[in-house]
Structure formats: structure tokens, C-alpha cells
mmCIF file of C-alpha atoms in Angstrom:
data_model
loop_
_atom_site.group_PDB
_atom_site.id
_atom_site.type_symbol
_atom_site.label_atom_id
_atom_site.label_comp_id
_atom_site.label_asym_id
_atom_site.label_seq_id
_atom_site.Cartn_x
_atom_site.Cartn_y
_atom_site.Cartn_z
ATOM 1 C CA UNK A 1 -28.384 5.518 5.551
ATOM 2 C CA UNK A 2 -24.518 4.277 5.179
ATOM 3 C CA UNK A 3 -23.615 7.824 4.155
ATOM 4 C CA UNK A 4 -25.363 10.286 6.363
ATOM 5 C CA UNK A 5 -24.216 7.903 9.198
ATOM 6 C CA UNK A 6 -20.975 8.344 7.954
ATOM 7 C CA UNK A 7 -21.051 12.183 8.122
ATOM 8 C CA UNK A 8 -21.994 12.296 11.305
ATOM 9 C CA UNK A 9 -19.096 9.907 12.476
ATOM 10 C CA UNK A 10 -16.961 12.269 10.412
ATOM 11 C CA UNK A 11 -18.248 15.024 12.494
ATOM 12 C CA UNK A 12 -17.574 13.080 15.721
ATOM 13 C CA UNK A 13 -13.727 12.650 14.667
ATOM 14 C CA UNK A 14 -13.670 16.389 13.862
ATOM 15 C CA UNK A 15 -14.879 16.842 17.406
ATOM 16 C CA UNK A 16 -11.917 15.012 18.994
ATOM 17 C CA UNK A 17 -9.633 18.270 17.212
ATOM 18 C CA UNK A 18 -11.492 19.817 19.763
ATOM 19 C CA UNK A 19 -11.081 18.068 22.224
ATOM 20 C CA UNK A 20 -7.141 18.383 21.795
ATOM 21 C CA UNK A 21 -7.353 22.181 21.851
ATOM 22 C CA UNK A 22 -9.062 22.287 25.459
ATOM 23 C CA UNK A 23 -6.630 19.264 26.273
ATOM 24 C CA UNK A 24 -3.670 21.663 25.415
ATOM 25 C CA UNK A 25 -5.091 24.929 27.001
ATOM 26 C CA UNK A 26 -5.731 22.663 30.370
ATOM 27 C CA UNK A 27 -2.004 21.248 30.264
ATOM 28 C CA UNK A 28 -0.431 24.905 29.516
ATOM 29 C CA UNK A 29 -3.091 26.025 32.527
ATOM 30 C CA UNK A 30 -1.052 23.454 34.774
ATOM 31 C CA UNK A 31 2.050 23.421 32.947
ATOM 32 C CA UNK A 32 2.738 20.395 31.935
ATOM 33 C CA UNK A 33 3.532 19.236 27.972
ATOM 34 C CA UNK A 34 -0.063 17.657 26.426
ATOM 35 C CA UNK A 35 1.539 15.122 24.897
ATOM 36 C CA UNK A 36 1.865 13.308 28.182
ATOM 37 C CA UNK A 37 -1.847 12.310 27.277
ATOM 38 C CA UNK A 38 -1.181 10.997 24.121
ATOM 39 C CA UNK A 39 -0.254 7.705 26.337
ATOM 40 C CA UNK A 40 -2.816 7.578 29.400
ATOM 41 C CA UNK A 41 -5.100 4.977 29.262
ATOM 42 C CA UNK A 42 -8.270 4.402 31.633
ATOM 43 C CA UNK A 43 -6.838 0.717 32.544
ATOM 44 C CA UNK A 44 -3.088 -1.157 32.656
ATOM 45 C CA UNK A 45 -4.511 -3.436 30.220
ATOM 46 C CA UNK A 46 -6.537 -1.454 28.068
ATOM 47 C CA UNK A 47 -4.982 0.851 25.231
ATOM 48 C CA UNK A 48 -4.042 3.982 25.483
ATOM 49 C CA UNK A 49 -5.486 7.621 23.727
ATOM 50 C CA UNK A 50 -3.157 7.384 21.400
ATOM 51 C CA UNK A 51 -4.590 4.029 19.844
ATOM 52 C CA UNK A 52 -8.248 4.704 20.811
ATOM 53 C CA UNK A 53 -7.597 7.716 18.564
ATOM 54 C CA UNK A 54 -5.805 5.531 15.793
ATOM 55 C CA UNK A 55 -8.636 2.753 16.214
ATOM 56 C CA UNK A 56 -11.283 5.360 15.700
ATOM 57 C CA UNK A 57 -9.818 6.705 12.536
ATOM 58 C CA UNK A 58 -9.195 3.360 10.998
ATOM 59 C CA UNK A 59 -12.738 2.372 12.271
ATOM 60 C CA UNK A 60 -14.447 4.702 9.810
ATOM 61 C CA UNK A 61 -11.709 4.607 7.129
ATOM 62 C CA UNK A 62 -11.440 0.745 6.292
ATOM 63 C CA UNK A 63 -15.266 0.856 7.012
ATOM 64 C CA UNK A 64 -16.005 3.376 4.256
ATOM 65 C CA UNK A 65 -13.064 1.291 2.188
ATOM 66 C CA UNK A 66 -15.029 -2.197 2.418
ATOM 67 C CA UNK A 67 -18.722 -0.600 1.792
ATOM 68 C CA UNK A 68 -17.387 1.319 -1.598
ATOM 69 C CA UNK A 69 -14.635 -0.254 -2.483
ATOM 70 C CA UNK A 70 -12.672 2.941 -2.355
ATOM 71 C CA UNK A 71 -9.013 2.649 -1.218
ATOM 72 C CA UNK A 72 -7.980 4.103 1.885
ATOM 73 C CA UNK A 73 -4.958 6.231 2.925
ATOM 74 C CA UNK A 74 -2.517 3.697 4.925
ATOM 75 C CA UNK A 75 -0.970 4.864 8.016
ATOM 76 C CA UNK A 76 2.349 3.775 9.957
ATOM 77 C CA UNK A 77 0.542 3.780 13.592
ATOM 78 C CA UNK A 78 3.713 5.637 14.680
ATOM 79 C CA UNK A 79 1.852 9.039 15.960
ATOM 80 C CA UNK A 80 3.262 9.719 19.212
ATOM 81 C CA UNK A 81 2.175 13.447 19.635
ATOM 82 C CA UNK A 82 -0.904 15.295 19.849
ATOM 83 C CA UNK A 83 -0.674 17.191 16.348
ATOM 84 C CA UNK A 84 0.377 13.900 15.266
ATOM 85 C CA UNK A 85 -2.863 12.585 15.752
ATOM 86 C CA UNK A 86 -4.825 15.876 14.815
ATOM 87 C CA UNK A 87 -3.329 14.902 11.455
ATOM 88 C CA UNK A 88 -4.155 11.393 11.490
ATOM 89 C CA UNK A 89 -7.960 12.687 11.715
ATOM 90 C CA UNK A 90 -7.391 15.193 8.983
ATOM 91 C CA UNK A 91 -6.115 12.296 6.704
ATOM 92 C CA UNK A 92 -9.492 10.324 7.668
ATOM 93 C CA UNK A 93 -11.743 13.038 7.255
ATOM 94 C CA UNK A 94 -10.530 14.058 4.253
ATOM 95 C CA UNK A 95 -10.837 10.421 2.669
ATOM 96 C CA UNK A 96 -14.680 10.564 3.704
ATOM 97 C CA UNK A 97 -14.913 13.694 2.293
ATOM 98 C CA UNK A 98 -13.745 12.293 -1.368
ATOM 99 C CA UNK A 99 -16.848 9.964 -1.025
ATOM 100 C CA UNK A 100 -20.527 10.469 -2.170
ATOM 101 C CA UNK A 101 -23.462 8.969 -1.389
ATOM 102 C CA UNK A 102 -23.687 6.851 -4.769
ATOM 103 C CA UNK A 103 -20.177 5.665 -3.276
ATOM 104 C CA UNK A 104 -22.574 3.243 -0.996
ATOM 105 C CA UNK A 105 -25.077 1.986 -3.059
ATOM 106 C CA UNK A 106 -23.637 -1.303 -2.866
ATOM 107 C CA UNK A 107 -22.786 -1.244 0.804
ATOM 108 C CA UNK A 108 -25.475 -3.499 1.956
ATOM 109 C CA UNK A 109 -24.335 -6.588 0.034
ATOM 110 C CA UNK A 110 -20.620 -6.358 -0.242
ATOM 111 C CA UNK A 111 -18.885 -9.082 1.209
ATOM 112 C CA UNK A 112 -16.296 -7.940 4.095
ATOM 113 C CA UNK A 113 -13.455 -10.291 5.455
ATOM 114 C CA UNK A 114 -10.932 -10.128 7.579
ATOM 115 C CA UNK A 115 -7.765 -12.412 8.327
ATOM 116 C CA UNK A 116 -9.021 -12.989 11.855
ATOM 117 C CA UNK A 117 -11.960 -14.411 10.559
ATOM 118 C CA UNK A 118 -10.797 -17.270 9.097
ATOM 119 C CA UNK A 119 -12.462 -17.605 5.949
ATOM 120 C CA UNK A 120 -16.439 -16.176 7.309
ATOM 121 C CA UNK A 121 -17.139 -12.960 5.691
ATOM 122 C CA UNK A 122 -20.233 -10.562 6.612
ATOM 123 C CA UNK A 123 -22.218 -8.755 4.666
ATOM 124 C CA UNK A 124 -21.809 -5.024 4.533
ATOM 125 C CA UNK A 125 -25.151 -4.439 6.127
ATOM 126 C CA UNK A 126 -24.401 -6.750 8.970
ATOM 127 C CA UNK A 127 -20.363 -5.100 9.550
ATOM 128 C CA UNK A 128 -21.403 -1.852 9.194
ATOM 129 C CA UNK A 129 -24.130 -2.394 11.943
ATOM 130 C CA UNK A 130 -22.885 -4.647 14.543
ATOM 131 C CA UNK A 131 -19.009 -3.856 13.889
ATOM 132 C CA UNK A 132 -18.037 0.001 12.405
ATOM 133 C CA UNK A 133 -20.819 2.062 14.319
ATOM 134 C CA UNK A 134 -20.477 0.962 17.818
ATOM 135 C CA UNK A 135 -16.803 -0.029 17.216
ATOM 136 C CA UNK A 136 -16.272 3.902 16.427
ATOM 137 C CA UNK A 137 -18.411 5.204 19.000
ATOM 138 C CA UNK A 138 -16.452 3.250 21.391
ATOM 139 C CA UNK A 139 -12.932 4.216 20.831
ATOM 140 C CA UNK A 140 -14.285 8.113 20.345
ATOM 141 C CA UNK A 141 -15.742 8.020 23.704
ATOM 142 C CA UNK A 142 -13.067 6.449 25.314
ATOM 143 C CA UNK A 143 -10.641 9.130 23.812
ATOM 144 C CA UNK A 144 -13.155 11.458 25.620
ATOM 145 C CA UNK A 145 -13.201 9.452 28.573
ATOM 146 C CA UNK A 146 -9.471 9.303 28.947
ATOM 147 C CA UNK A 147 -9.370 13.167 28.925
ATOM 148 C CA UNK A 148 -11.717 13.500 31.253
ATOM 149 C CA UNK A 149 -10.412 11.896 33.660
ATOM 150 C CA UNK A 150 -7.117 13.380 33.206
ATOM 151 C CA UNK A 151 -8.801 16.501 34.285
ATOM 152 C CA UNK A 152 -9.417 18.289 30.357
ATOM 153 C CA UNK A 153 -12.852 20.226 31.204
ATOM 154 C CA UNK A 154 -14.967 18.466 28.426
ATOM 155 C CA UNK A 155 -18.742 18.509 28.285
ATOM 156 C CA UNK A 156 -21.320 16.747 26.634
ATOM 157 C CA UNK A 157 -21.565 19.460 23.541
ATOM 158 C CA UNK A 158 -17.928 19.250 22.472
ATOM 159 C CA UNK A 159 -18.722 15.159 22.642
ATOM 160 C CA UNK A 160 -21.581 15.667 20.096
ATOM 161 C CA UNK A 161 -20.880 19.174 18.520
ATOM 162 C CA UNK A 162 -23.646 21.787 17.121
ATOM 163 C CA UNK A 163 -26.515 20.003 16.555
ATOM 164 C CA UNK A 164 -29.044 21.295 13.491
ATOM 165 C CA UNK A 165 -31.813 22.983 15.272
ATOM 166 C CA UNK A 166 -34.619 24.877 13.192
ATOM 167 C CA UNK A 167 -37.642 27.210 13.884
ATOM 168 C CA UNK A 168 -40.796 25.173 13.612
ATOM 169 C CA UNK B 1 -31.804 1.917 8.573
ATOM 170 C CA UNK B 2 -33.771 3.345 11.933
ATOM 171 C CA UNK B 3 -34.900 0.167 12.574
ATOM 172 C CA UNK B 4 -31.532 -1.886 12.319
ATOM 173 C CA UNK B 5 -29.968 0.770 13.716
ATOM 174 C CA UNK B 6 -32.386 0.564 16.689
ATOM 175 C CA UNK B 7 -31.871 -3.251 16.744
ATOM 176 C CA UNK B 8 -28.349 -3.089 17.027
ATOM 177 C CA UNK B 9 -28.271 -0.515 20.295
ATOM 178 C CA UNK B 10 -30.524 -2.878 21.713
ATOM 179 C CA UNK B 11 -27.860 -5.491 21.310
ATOM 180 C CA UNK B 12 -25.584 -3.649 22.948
ATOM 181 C CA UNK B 13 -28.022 -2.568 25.745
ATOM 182 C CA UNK B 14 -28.535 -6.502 26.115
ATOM 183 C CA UNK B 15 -24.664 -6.883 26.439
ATOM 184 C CA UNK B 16 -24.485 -4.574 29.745
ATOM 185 C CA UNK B 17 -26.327 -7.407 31.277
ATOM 186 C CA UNK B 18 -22.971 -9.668 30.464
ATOM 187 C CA UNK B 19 -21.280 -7.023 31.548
ATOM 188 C CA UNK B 20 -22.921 -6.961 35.564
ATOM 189 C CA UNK B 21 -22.545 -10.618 35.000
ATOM 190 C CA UNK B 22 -18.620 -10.614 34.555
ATOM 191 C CA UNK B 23 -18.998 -7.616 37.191
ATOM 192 C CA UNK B 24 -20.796 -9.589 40.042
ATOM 193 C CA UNK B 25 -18.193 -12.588 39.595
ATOM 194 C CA UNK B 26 -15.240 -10.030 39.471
ATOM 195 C CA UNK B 27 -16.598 -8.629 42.804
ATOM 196 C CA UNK B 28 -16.837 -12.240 44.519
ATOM 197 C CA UNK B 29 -13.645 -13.343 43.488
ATOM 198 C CA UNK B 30 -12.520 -9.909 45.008
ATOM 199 C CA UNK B 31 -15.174 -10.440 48.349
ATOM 200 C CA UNK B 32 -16.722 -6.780 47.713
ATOM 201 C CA UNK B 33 -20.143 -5.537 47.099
ATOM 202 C CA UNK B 34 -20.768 -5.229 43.349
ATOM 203 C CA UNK B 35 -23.451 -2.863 43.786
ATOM 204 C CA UNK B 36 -20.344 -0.591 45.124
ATOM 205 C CA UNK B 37 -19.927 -0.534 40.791
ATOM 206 C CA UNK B 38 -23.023 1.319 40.397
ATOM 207 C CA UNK B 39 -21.754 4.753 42.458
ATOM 208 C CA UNK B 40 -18.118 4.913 40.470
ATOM 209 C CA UNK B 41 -17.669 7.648 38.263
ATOM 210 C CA UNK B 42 -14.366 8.401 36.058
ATOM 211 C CA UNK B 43 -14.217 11.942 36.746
ATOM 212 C CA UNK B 44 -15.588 13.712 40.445
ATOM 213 C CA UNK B 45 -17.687 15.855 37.691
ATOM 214 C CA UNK B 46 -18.955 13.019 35.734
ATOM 215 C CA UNK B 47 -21.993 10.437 35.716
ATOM 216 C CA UNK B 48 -21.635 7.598 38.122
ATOM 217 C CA UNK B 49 -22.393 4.300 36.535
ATOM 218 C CA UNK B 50 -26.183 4.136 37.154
ATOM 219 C CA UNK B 51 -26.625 7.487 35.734
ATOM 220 C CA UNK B 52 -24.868 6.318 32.215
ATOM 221 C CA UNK B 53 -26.826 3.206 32.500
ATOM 222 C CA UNK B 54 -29.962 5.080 32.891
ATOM 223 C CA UNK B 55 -29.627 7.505 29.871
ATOM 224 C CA UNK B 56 -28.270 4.780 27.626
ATOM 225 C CA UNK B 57 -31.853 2.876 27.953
ATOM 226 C CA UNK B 58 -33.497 6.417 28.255
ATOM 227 C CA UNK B 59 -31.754 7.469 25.076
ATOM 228 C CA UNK B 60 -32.793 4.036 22.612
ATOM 229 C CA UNK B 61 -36.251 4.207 24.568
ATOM 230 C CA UNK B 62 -37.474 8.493 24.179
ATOM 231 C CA UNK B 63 -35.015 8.042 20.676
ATOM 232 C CA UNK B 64 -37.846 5.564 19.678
ATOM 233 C CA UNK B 65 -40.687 7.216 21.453
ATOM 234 C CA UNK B 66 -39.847 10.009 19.826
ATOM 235 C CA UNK B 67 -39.550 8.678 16.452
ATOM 236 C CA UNK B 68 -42.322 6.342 16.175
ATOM 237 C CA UNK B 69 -44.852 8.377 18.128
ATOM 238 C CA UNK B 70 -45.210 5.600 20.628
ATOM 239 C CA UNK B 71 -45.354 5.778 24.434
ATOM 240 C CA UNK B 72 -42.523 4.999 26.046
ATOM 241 C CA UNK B 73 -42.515 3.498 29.744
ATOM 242 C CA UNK B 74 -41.714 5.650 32.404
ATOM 243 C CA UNK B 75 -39.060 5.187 35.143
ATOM 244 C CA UNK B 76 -38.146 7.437 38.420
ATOM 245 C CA UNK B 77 -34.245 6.945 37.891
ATOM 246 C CA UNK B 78 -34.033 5.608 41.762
ATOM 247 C CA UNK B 79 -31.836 2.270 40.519
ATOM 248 C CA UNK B 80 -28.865 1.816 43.317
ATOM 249 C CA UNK B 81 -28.308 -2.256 42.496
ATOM 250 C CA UNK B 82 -26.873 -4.067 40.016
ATOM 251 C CA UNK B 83 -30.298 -5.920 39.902
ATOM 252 C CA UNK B 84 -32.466 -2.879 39.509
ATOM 253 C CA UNK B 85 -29.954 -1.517 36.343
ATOM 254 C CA UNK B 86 -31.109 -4.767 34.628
ATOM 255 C CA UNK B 87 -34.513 -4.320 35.435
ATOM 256 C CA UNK B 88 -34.211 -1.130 33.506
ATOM 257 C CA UNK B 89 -32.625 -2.361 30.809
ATOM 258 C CA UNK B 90 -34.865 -5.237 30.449
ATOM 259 C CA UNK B 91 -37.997 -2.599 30.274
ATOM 260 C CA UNK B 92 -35.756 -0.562 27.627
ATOM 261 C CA UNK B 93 -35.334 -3.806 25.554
ATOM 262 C CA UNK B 94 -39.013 -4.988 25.854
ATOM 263 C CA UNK B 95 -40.460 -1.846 24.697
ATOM 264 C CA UNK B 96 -37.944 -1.652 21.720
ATOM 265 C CA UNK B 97 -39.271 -5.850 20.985
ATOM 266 C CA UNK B 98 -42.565 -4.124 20.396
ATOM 267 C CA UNK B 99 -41.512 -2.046 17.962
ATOM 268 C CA UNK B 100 -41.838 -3.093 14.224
ATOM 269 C CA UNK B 101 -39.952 -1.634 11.097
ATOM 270 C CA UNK B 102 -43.049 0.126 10.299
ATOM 271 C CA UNK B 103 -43.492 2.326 13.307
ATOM 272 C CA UNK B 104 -40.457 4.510 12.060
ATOM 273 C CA UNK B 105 -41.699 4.878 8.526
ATOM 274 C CA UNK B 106 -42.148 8.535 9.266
ATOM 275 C CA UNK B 107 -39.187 9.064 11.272
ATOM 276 C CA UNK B 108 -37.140 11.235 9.266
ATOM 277 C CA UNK B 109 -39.594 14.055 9.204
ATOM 278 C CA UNK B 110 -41.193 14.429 12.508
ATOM 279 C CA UNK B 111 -40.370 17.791 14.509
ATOM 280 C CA UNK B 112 -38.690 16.804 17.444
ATOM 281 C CA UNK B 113 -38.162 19.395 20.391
ATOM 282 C CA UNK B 114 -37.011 19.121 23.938
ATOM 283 C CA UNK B 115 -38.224 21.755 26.964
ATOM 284 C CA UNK B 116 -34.340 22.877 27.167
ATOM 285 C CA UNK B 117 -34.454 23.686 22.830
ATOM 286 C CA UNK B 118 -36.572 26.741 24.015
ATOM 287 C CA UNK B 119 -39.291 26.154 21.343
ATOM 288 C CA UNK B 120 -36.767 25.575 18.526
ATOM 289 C CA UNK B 121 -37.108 21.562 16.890
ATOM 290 C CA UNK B 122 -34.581 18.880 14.947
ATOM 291 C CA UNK B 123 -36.170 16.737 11.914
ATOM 292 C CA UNK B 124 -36.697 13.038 13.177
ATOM 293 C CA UNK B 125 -33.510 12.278 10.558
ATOM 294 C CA UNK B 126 -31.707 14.871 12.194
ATOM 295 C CA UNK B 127 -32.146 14.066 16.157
ATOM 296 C CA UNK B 128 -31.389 10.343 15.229
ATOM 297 C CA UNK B 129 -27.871 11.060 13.568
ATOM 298 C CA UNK B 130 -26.897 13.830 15.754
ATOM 299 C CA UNK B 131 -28.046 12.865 19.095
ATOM 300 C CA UNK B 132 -29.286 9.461 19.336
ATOM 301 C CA UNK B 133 -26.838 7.376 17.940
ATOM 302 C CA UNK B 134 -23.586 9.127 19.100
ATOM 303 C CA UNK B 135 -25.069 9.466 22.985
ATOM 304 C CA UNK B 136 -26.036 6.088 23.058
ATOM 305 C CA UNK B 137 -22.816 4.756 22.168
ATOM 306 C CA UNK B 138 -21.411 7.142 24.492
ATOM 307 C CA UNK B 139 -23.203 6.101 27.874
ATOM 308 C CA UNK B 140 -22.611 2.340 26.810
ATOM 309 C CA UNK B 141 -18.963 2.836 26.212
ATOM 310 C CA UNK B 142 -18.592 4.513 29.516
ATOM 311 C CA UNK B 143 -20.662 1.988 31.247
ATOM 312 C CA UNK B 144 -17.851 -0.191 29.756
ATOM 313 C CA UNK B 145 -15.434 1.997 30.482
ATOM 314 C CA UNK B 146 -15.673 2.599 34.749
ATOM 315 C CA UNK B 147 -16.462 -1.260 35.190
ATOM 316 C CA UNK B 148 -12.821 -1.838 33.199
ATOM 317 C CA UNK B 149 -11.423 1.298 34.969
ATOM 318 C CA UNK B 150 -12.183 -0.530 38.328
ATOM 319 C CA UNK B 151 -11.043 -3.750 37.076
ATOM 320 C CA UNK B 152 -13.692 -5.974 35.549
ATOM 321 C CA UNK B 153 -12.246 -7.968 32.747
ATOM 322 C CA UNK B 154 -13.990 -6.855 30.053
ATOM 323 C CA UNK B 155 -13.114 -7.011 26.095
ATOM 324 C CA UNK B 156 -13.863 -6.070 22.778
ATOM 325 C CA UNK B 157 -16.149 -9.084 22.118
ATOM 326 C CA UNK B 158 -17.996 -7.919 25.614
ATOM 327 C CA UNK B 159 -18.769 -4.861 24.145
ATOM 328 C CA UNK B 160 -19.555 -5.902 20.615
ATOM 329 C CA UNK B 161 -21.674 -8.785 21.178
ATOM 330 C CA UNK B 162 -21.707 -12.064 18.861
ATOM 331 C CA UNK B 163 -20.963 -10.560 15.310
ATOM 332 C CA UNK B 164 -23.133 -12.423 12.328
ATOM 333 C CA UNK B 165 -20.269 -14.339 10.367
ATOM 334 C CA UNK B 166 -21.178 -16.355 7.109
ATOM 335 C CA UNK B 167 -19.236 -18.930 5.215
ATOM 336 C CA UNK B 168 -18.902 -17.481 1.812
#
């Protein structure tokens, strides 16, 4: 399930586009330039949108990277503007959308590392469940979070976006 | 993957209980109530704390109900301590324990339908992606979120839990 659960954090990432656009309609409602957001944060010590939304991106980029081996766009972490980030996501999405599902096949059993780690690795089935899924989820939601309490009218269907509903 | 997937949110369920912990000595070392916690809110028009406690557990626990066709226990949603939020997550986490791999083998293909869908249902695989998993993570993080808004001093490794590290 690497890849569907991909998709659907790809559509969560999309969401945050939307997110901007009712950011930017509620600043221009009360005049003031959205890219004042871009550096609000939620605590003095915690980051602010504009890294939640670069964490977020990298989350689910170098995730899908290490499960197919596929390299990843690099980015300079120098957005510092609202369509500066909208095309951070773009560059994301459109690296997940250059994978298939035969991409993962070996996802499970890859070994991941990191320099922090100091030589440990975990397998792909381990980092992909206890690090990339609730890592994203967390920096998306506090991106949300952040706007919402800067006042940007956002409800819980822009958070999760259409969802496929059928006739019985 | 339901049942990893399940296993992980549970973790993270399991690490809001750190959280009250690191909550209840941040409010002593400040001489306030720490049940005061459970009635913040980041937004006037958003979920106090106990509410996004409350519909992360309900979320893992109907999310299984619903997929495994077992009963889930019931609650009235009348929490207003610290204590009684991990009471409920401790009833959300022991119903999940009794849940085996093999309860979701038909997971992906049952119809599931809320009151509010107006007859309409998702697919089992469907519900799970689309709702589950992203509104999970989203009550957690802000659960995280207002406890570090009001000054708890929480991090990453709070939120993530103990990740599984090998030697190679």
C-alpha cells in the first residue's frame, strides 16, 4: 500500500495550494500582503509555515526517493513567498507523479539511513510507517493550523479534499 | 498495510499520554491547573483540545470498527481532565490490542457510509486513505500543536515516538 498511500499524501500537498488561495483572498479581504504568513509560526520555538511547508514536501519526496530508489528534485530551502512555495509543491507533486506503483515493489526491504543516525539504518517498511506518514501529516496540519489561527477561514474539507463517494 | 498502518496510529495515540505527562509537569513548574490544557483551542472557531483528543481515538477506533466489522466501545465525549483524556485513549488502544491482522482481510471492499453521506458509501480502501489516515494525523498533530502553542516543551521525537533503528 506504499503507493496509494502516497497518492493520497500527494493529494494532501495539492490541498495546501488551496489553502494559499483562501489565505490570499482573506489577506486582500483585510489588506494586508499574504506573504506575511509565509513566516508565522504557532510557537517562538517551533518553525514557521514556511518550513512546515518545505518539511512536508521533502517528507514525501526523499520518502518516495529511499523506497524506489528514484532521485529526487533538490531544492535551495530559500522560498520566502507564498507562490514560492505553491511551486515548491508543484515540483513535489510532479516527482510523485513520474512514479508507478512497480516503482515500490521493493519498498518494504530497502535499507534507509540517514547521517543523524549514526550508522543504524531502517527498513523501508519500518521508515515509511513510523517516520514519512505521520512525519507528513504533521507538518501538513500544522501548515493548516498556522493559517487558522491567523484567521484564513479553513474547514475540515479543504484539509482532506473531495473524498470518492459512490452509489451503493 | 491496514494493520501496520493501524499499529502505528496507535503508537502515536500512546504518545499523547507522554505528551499530558510533559503537560502536567509543565503546568507544576508553572503552579497552574493542567486540566486548564484541555479547554484551549488555536482558533475561537476551532476544536478545543479534548475535542481533537476525542476524534483522534474515535477516528483509529470507528476507522477499525468500520473496517473489520467489529464493535467498537462506546464513549459519551464528557472528558474535562487530563486523567479522563487518557482513560479514553487507553480504551481506544485496548480495543485496537484486540485486533489481529486478520480482522481487516476484507477491508478494502466493504461499503462504508455515514448518516451525513445521505445514503451514498466509500469502499473500505477508499475511507481508510481518504479519511482515516489523514484525520487522524490531523487531530494528533493539533493535540500537539495547542499543548506547544501554550508552551509545553514538546519535540519531534514526542510526536514520533521511539523509531525502530537496526545496525546494518
Amino acid at each position: 500500500m506504499y503507493y496509494p498511500i502516497f497518492r493520497q499524501m500527494r493529494k494532501t500537498l495539492a490541498q495546501i495550494d488551496t489553502w494559499f488561495d483562501k489565505a490570499t483572498d482573506y489577506a486582500k479581504s483585510r489588506s494586508f500582503d499574504p506573504n506575511v504568513l509565509v513566516g508565522m509560526r504557532l510557537a517562538p520555538d517551533q518553525f514557521p509555515l514556511v518550513r512546515q511547508v518545505q518539511i512536508a514536501c521533502d517528507t514525501v519526496k526523499l520518502g518516495a526517493s529511499r523506497l524506489t530508489g528514484k532521485e529526487a528534485p533538490t531544492h535551495e530551502d530559500n522560498e520566502k513567498t507564498i507562490d514560492e512555495l505553491r511551486a515548491r509543491i508543484k515540483s513535489a507533486t510532479r516527482f510523485l507523479d513520474g512514479l508507478t506503483e512497480k516503482d515500490f515493489d521493493n519498498a518494504a526491504t530497502r535499507a534507509v539511513t540517514l547521517p543523524r543516525w549514526e550508522g543504524k539504518i531502517m527498513t523501508g517498511h519500518d521508515y515509511f510507517l513510523e517516520h514519512v506518514v505521520p512525519n507528513f501529516f504533521f507538518h501538513a496540519s500544522h501548515t493548516y493550523a498556522i493559517l487558522r489561527h491567523n484567521g484564513v477561514p479553513l474547514g475540515k474539507s479543504d484539509y482532506l479534499g473531495p473524498l470518492t463517494q459512490r452509489k451503493p
